[in-house]
Short mmCIF file of C-alpha atoms (C1' of nucleotides) in Angstrom, two decimals:
data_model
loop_
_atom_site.label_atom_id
_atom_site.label_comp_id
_atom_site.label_asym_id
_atom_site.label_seq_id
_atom_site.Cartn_x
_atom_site.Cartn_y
_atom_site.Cartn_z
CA UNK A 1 78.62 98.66 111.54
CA UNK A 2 78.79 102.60 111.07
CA UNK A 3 78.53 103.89 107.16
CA UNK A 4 80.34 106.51 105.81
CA UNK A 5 77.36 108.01 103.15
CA UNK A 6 74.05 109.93 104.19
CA UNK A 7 70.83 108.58 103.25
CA UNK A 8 69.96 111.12 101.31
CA UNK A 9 73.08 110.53 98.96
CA UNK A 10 72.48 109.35 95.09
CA UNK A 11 73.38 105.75 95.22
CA UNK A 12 76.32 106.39 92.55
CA UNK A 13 77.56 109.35 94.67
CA UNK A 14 76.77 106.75 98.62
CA UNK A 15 79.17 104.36 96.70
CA UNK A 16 81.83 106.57 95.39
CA UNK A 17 81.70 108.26 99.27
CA UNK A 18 82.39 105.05 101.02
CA UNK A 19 85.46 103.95 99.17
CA UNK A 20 86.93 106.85 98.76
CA UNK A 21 87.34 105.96 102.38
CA UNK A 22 88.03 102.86 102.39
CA UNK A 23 90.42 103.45 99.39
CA UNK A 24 92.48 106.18 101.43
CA UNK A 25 92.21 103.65 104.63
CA UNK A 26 93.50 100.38 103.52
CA UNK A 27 94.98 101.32 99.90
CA UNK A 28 93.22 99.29 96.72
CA UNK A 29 94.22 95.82 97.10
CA UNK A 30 93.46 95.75 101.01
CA UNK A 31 89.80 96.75 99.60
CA UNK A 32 86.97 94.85 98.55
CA UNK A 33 84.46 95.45 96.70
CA UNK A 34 81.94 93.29 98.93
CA UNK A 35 82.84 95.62 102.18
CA UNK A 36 82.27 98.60 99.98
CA UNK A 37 78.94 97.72 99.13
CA UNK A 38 78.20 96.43 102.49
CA UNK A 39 78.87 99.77 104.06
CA UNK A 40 77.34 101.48 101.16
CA UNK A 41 74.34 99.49 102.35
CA UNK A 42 74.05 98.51 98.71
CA UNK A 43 74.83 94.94 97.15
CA UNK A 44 77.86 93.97 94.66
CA UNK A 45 75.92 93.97 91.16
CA UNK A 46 74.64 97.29 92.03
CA UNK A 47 78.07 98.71 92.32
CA UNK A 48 79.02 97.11 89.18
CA UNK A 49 76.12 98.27 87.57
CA UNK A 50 77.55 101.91 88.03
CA UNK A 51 81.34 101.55 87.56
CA UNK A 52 81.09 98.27 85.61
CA UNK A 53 84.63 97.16 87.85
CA UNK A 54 86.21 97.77 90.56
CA UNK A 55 89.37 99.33 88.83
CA UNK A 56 87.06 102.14 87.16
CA UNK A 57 85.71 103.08 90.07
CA UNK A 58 88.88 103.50 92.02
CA UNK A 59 89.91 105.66 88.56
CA UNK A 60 86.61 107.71 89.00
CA UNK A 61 87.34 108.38 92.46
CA UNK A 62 90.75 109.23 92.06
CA UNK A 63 90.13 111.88 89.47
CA UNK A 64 87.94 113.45 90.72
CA UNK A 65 89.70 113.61 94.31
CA UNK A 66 93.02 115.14 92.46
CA UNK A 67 90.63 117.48 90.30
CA UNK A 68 89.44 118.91 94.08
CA UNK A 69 92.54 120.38 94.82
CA UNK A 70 95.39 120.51 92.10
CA UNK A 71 93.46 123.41 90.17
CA UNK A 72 94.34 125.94 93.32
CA UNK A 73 97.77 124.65 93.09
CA UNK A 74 98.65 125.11 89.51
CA UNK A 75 96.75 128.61 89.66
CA UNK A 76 99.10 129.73 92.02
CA UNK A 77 102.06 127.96 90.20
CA UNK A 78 101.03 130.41 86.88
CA UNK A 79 99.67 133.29 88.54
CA UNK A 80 101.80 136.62 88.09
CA UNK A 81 103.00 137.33 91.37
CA UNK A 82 106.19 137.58 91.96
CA UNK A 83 108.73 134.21 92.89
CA UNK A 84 108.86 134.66 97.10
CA UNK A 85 105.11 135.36 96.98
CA UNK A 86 104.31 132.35 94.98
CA UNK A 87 106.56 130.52 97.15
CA UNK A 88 104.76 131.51 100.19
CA UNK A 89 101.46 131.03 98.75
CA UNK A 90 102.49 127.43 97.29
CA UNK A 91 103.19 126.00 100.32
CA UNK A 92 100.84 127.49 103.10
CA UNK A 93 98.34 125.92 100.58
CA UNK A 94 99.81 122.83 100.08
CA UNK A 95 99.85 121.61 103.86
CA UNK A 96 96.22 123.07 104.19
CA UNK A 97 95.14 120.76 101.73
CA UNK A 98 96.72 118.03 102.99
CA UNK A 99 95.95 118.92 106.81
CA UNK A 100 92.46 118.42 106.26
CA UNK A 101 93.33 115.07 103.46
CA UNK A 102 96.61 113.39 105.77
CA UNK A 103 96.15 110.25 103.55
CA UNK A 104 96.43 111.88 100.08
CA UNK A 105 100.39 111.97 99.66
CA UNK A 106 100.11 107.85 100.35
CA UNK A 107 97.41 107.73 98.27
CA UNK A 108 99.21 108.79 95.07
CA UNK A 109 102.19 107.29 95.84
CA UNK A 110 100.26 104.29 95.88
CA UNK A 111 98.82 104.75 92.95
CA UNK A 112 102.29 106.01 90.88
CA UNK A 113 103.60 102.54 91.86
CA UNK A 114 100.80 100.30 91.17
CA UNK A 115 100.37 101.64 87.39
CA UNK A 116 104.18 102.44 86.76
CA UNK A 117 103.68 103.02 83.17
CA UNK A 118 100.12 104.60 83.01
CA UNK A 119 102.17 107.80 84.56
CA UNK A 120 101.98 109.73 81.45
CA UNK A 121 98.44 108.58 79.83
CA UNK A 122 96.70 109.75 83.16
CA UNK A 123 96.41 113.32 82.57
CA UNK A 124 95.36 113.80 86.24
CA UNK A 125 99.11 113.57 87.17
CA UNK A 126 100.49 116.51 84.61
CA UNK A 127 98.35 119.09 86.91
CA UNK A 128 100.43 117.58 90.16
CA UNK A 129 103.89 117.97 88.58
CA UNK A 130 103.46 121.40 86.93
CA UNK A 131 106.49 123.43 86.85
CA UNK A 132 105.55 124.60 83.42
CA UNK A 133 104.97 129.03 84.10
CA UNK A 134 107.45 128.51 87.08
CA UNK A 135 110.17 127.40 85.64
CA UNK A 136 110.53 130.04 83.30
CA UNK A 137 109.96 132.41 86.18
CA UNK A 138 112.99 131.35 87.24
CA UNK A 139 115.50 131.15 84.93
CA UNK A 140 113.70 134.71 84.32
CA UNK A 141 114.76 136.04 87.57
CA UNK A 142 118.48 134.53 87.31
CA UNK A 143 118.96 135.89 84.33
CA UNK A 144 117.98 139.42 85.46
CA UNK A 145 120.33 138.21 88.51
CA UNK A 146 117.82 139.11 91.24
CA UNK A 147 118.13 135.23 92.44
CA UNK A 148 120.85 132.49 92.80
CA UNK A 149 121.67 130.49 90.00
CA UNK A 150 120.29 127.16 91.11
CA UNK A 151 118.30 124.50 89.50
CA UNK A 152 114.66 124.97 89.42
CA UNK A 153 113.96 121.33 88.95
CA UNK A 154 116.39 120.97 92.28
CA UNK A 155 114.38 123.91 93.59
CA UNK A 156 111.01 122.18 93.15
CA UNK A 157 111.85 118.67 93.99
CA UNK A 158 112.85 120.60 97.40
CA UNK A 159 109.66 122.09 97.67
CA UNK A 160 107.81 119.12 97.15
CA UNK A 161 109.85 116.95 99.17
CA UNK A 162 109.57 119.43 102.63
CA UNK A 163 105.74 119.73 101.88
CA UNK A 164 104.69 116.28 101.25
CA UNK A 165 106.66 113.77 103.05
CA UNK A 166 106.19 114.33 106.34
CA UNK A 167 102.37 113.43 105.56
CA UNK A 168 103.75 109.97 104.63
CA UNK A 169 105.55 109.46 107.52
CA UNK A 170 103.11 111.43 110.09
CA UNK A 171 102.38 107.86 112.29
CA UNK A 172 106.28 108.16 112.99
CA UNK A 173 106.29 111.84 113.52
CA UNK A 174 103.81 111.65 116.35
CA UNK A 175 105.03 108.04 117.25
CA UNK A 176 108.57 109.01 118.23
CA UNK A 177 108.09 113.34 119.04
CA UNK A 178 105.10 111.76 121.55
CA UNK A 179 102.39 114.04 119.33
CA UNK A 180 98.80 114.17 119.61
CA UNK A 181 96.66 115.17 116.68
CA UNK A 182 96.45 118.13 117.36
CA UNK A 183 99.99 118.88 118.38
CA UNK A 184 101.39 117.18 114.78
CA UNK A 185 98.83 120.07 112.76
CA UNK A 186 100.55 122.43 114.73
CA UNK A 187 103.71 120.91 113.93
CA UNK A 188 102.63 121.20 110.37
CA UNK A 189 101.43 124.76 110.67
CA UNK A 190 104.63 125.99 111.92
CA UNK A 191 106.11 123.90 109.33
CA UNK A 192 104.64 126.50 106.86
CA UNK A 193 107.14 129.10 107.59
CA UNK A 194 110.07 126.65 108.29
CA UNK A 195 110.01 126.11 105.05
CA UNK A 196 108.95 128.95 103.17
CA UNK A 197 112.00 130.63 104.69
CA UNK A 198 114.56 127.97 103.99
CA UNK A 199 113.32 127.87 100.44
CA UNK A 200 113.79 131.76 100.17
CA UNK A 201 116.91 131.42 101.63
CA UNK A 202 118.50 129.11 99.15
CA UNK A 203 117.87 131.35 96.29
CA UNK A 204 117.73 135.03 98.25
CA UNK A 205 121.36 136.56 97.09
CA UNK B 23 110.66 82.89 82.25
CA UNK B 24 114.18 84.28 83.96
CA UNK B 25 114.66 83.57 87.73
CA UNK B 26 116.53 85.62 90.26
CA UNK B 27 117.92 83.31 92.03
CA UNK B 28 121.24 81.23 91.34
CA UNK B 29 121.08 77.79 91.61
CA UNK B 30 123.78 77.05 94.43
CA UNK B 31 121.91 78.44 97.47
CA UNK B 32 120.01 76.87 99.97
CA UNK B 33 116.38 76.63 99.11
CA UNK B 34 115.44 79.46 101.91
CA UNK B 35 117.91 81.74 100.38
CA UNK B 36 116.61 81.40 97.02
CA UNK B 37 112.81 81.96 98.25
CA UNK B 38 113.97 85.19 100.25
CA UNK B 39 115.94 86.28 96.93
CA UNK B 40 113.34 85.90 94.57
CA UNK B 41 111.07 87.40 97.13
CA UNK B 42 112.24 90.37 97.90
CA UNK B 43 112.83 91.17 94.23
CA UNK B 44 109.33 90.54 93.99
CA UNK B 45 108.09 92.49 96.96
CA UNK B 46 110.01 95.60 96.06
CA UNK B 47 108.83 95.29 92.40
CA UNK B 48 104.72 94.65 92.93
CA UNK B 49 104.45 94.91 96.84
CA UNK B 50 102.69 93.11 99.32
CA UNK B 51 99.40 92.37 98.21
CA UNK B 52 100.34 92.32 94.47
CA UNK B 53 102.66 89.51 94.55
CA UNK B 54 101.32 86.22 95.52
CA UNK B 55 103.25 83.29 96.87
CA UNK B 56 102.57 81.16 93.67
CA UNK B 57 104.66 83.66 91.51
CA UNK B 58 107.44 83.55 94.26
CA UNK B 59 107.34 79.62 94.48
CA UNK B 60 107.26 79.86 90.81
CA UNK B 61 110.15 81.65 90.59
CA UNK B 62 112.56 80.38 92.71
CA UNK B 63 112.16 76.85 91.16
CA UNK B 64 110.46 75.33 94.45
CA UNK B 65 106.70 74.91 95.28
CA UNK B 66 104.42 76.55 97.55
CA UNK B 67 104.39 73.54 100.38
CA UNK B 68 108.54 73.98 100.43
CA UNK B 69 108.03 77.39 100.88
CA UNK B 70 105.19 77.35 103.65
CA UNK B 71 107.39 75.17 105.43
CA UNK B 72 110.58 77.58 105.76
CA UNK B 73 108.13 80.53 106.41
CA UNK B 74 104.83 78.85 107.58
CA UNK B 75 103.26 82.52 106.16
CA UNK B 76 103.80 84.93 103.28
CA UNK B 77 103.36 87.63 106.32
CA UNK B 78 106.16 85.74 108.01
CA UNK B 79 108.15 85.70 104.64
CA UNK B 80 107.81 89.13 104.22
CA UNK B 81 108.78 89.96 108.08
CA UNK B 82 111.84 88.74 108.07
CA UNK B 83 112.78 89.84 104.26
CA UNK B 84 112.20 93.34 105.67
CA UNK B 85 113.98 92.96 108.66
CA UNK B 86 117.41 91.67 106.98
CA UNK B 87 116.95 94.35 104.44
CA UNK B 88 116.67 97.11 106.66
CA UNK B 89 119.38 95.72 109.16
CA UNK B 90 121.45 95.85 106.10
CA UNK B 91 121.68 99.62 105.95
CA UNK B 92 120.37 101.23 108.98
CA UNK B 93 123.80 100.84 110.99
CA UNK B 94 125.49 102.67 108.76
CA UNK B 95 122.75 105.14 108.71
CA UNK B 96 122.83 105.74 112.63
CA UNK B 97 126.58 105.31 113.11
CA UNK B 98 126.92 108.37 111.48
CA UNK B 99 124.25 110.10 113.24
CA UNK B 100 125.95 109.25 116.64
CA UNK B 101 129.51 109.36 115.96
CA UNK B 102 131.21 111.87 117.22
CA UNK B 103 132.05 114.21 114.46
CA UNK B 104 130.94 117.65 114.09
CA UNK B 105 127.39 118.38 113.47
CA UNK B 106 128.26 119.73 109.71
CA UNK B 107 130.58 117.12 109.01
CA UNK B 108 127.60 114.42 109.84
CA UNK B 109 124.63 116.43 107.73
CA UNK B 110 127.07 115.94 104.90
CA UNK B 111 128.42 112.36 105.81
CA UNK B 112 124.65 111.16 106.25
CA UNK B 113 123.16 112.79 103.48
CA UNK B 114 125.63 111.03 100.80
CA UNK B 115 125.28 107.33 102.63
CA UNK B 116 121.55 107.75 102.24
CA UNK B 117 121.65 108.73 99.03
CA UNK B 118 124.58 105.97 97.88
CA UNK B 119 122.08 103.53 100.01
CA UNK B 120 118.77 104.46 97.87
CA UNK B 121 120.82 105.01 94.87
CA UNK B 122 121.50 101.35 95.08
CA UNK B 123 117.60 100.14 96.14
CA UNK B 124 115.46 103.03 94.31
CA UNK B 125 112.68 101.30 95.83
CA UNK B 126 113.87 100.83 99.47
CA UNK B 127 111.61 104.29 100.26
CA UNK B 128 108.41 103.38 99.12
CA UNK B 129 108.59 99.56 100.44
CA UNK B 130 109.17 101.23 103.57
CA UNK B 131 106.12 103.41 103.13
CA UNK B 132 103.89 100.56 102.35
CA UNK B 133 105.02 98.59 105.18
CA UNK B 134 104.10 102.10 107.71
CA UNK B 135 100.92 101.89 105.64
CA UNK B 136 99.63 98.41 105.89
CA UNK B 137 100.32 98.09 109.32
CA UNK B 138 99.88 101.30 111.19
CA UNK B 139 99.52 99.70 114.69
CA UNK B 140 102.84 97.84 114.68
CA UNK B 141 105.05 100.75 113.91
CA UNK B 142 105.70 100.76 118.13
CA UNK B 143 106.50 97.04 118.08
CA UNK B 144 108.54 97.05 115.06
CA UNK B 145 111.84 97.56 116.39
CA UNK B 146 113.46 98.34 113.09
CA UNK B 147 111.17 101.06 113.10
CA UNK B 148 112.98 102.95 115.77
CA UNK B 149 116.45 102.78 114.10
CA UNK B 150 114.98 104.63 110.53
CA UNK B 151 114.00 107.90 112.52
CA UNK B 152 116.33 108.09 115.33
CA UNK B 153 117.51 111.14 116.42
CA UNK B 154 118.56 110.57 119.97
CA UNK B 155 122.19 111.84 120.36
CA UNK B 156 121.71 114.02 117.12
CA UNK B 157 119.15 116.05 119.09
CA UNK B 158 121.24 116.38 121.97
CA UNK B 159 123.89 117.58 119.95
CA UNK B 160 121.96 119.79 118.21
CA UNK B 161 120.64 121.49 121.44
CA UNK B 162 124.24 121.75 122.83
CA UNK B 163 125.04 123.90 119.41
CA UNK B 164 122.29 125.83 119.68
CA UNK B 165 122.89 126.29 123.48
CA UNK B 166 126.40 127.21 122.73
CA UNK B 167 125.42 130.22 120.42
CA UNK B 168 127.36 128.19 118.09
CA UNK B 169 124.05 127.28 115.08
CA UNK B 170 121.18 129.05 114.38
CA UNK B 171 118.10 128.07 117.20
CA UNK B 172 116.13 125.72 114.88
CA UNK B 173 113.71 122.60 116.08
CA UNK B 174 116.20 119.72 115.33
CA UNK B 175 112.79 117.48 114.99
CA UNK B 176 112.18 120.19 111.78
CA UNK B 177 115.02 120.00 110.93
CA UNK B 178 115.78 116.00 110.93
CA UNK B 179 112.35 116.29 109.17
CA UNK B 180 113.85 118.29 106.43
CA UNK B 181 116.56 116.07 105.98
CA UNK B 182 114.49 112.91 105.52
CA UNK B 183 112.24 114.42 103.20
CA UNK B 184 114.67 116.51 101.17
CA UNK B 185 116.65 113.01 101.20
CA UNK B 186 114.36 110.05 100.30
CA UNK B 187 111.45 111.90 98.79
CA UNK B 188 112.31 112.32 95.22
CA UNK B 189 112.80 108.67 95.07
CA UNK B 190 109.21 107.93 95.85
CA UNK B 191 108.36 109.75 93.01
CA UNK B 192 111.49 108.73 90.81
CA UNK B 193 109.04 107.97 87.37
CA UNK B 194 107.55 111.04 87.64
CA UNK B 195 110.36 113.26 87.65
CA UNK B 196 112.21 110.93 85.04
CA UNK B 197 109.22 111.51 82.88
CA UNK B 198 108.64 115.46 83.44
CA UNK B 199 112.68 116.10 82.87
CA UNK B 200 112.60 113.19 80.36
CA UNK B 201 115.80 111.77 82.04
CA UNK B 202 117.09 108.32 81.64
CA UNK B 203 118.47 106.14 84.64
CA UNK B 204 121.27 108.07 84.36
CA UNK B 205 120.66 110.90 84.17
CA UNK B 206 118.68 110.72 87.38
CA UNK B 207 121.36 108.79 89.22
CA UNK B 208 123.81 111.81 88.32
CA UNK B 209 120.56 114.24 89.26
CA UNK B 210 120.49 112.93 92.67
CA UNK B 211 124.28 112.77 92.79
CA UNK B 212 124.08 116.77 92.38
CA UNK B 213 121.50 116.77 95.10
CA UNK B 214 123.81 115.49 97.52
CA UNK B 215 125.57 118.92 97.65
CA UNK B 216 121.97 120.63 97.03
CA UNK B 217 121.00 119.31 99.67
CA UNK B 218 123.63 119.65 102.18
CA UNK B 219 124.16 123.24 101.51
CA UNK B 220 120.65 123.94 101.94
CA UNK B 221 120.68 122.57 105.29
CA UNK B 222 123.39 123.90 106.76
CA UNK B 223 122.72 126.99 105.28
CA UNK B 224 119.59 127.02 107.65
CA UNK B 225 121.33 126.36 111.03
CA UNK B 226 124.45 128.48 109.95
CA UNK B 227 124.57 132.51 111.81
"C1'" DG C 2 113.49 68.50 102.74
"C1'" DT C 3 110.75 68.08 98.94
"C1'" DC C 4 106.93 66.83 96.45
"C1'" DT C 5 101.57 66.30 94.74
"C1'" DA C 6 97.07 67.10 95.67
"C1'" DT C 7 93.61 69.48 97.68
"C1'" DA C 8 91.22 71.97 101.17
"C1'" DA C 9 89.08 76.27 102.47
"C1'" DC C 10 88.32 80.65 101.55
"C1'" DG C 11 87.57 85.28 99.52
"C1'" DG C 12 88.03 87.85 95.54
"C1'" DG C 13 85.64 90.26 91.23
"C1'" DA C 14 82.20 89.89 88.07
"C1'" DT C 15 77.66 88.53 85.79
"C1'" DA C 16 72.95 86.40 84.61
"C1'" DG C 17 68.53 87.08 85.08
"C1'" DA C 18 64.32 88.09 87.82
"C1'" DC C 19 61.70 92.00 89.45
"C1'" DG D 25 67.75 100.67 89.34
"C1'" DT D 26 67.98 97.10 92.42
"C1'" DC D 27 68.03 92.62 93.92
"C1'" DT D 28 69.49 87.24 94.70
"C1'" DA D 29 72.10 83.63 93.33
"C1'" DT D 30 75.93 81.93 91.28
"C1'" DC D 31 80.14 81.44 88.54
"C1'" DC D 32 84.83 81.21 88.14
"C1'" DC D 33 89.00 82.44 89.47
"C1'" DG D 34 93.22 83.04 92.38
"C1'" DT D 35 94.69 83.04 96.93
"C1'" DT D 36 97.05 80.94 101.22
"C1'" DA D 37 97.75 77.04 103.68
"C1'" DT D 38 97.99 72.09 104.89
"C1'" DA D 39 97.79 66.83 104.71
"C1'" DG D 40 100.25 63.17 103.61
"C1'" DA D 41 103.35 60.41 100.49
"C1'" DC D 42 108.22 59.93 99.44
#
DNA sequence: GTCTATAACGGGATAGAC
DNA sequence: GTCTATCCCGTTATAGAC
């Protein structure tokens, strides 16, 4: 039986480290807290003892995961450069993050539809749905006419969508286009400019 | 406590009813077979003997459900129509289809997720991504000078995603444009033509 | 086919010693 | 902080009567 933490880990921090794997592996429910601390090499009341349940430490883990990441995201969102940049930027970013974390679109899609109503009190989700600066960008730049006049909610569902789903669905991908690893990140990487340009495209005049 | 089921079906009806509305609402793991017995007016015993398993249960619920709307799906895709009139045909019977069962995308999802090995033996697997004669036809278009030369595996790619995506993530977006049910059912109407312009303006000289 | 009763197990959590 | 032992619960599944 192989572990997931170094020895030289805090206990809190060898705990958090192994399901965090396990978590993105086999979703919540398919986890246990027993085969947690069994990898952890620690015992149940120990984990306890730290995160007091099993449902705040999934929470701890979570937040901190999302905190990893979203904060380049949103900076690029509300930077000031202008819209095709941004655009560019947005998503080359994007499927680098999730290149090196496949399991993270699952793994808050999972989470949306286990806590359907918690949506809104976890802040943690406001930072992955922030069209706040952008939006405004782009009414901006229809009203001045250098765009289309399209939707920017439509616009950013789009860009969401072609960024994020194919993660979801990347055992089919490779299943059914015969890919190896390494030949789906390429897929992914050429991805980038697919759809940076077909974004661009749909607003370009 | 309100049941799903009417009263004049057979007993396995009523248990694959109340099931699935179960199974789409909580998932797998979340719902247990106690809540199903429960609710379809029956106990667990009657049920273990029509399905010997909840994994069997759940098998064939999925199978019926998905055999309900993937012929549609793929008569489109290899019917013999031209390759713009079938973007646009496909994309609106998707969307009608998830329009219908909001949740159809993410049950799907789980189901990739929980059992990653099986995807191959699944058969009902292979008719949700299946691209055969589209491909071909796609090639001959391309080969014919007559669309753009795009990788129809990107491109069927973009159409999944741009179609079934914003589904997954349905409370979110409901939340962030503080829409009602309808107004997201007439949001994704609108993305029907979204959505088909964008990809055709991609493969179009 | 349908029921009651119960087996057999694994889950999360805690008490209390060290 | 860390451990062992245990509690209590819900789960799926089955045996056996009707």
């Amino acid at each position: 039986m192989f572990t997931f933490a170094a020895d030289n880990m805090t206990t809190e921090d060898k705990i958090k480290k192994t399901a965090l794997t396990l978590f993105l592996e086999k979703g919540f429910e398919r986890t246990s807290i027993r085969e947690i601390a069994r990898r952890a090499k620690i015992n149940i009341a120990l984990l306890n003892y730290y995160f007091r349940s099993k449902e705040n430490l999934f929470n701890s883990i979570f937040s901190s995961l999302l905190g990893k990441y979203t904060p380049e995201l949103n900076s690029i969102l509300s930077s000031p450069l202008p819209l095709e940049e941004k655009i560019k930027l947005y998503v080359e970013e994007y499927i680098d993050i999730l290149l090196k974390n496949p399991r993270l679109t699952y793994f808050v899609l999972s989470v949306l539809h286990r806590n359907p109503d918690k949506i809104t009190k976890m802040k943690i989700f406001q930072s992955l749905y922030n069209t706040g600066n952008f939006s405004t960008q782009f009414y901006d730049e229809v009203r001045k006419g250098n765009i289309k006049d399209v939707d920017p909610t439509q616009f950013f569902i789009n860009m969401l969508s072609l960024i994020t789903f194919p993660f979801t669905i990347k055992q089919v991908i490779m299943e059914k286009n015969k890919m190896s690893e390494d030949t789906f990140k390429q897929f992914m990487h050429e991805r980038k400019q697919v759809i940076t340009e077909m974004l661009i495209l749909t607003i370009k005049k």
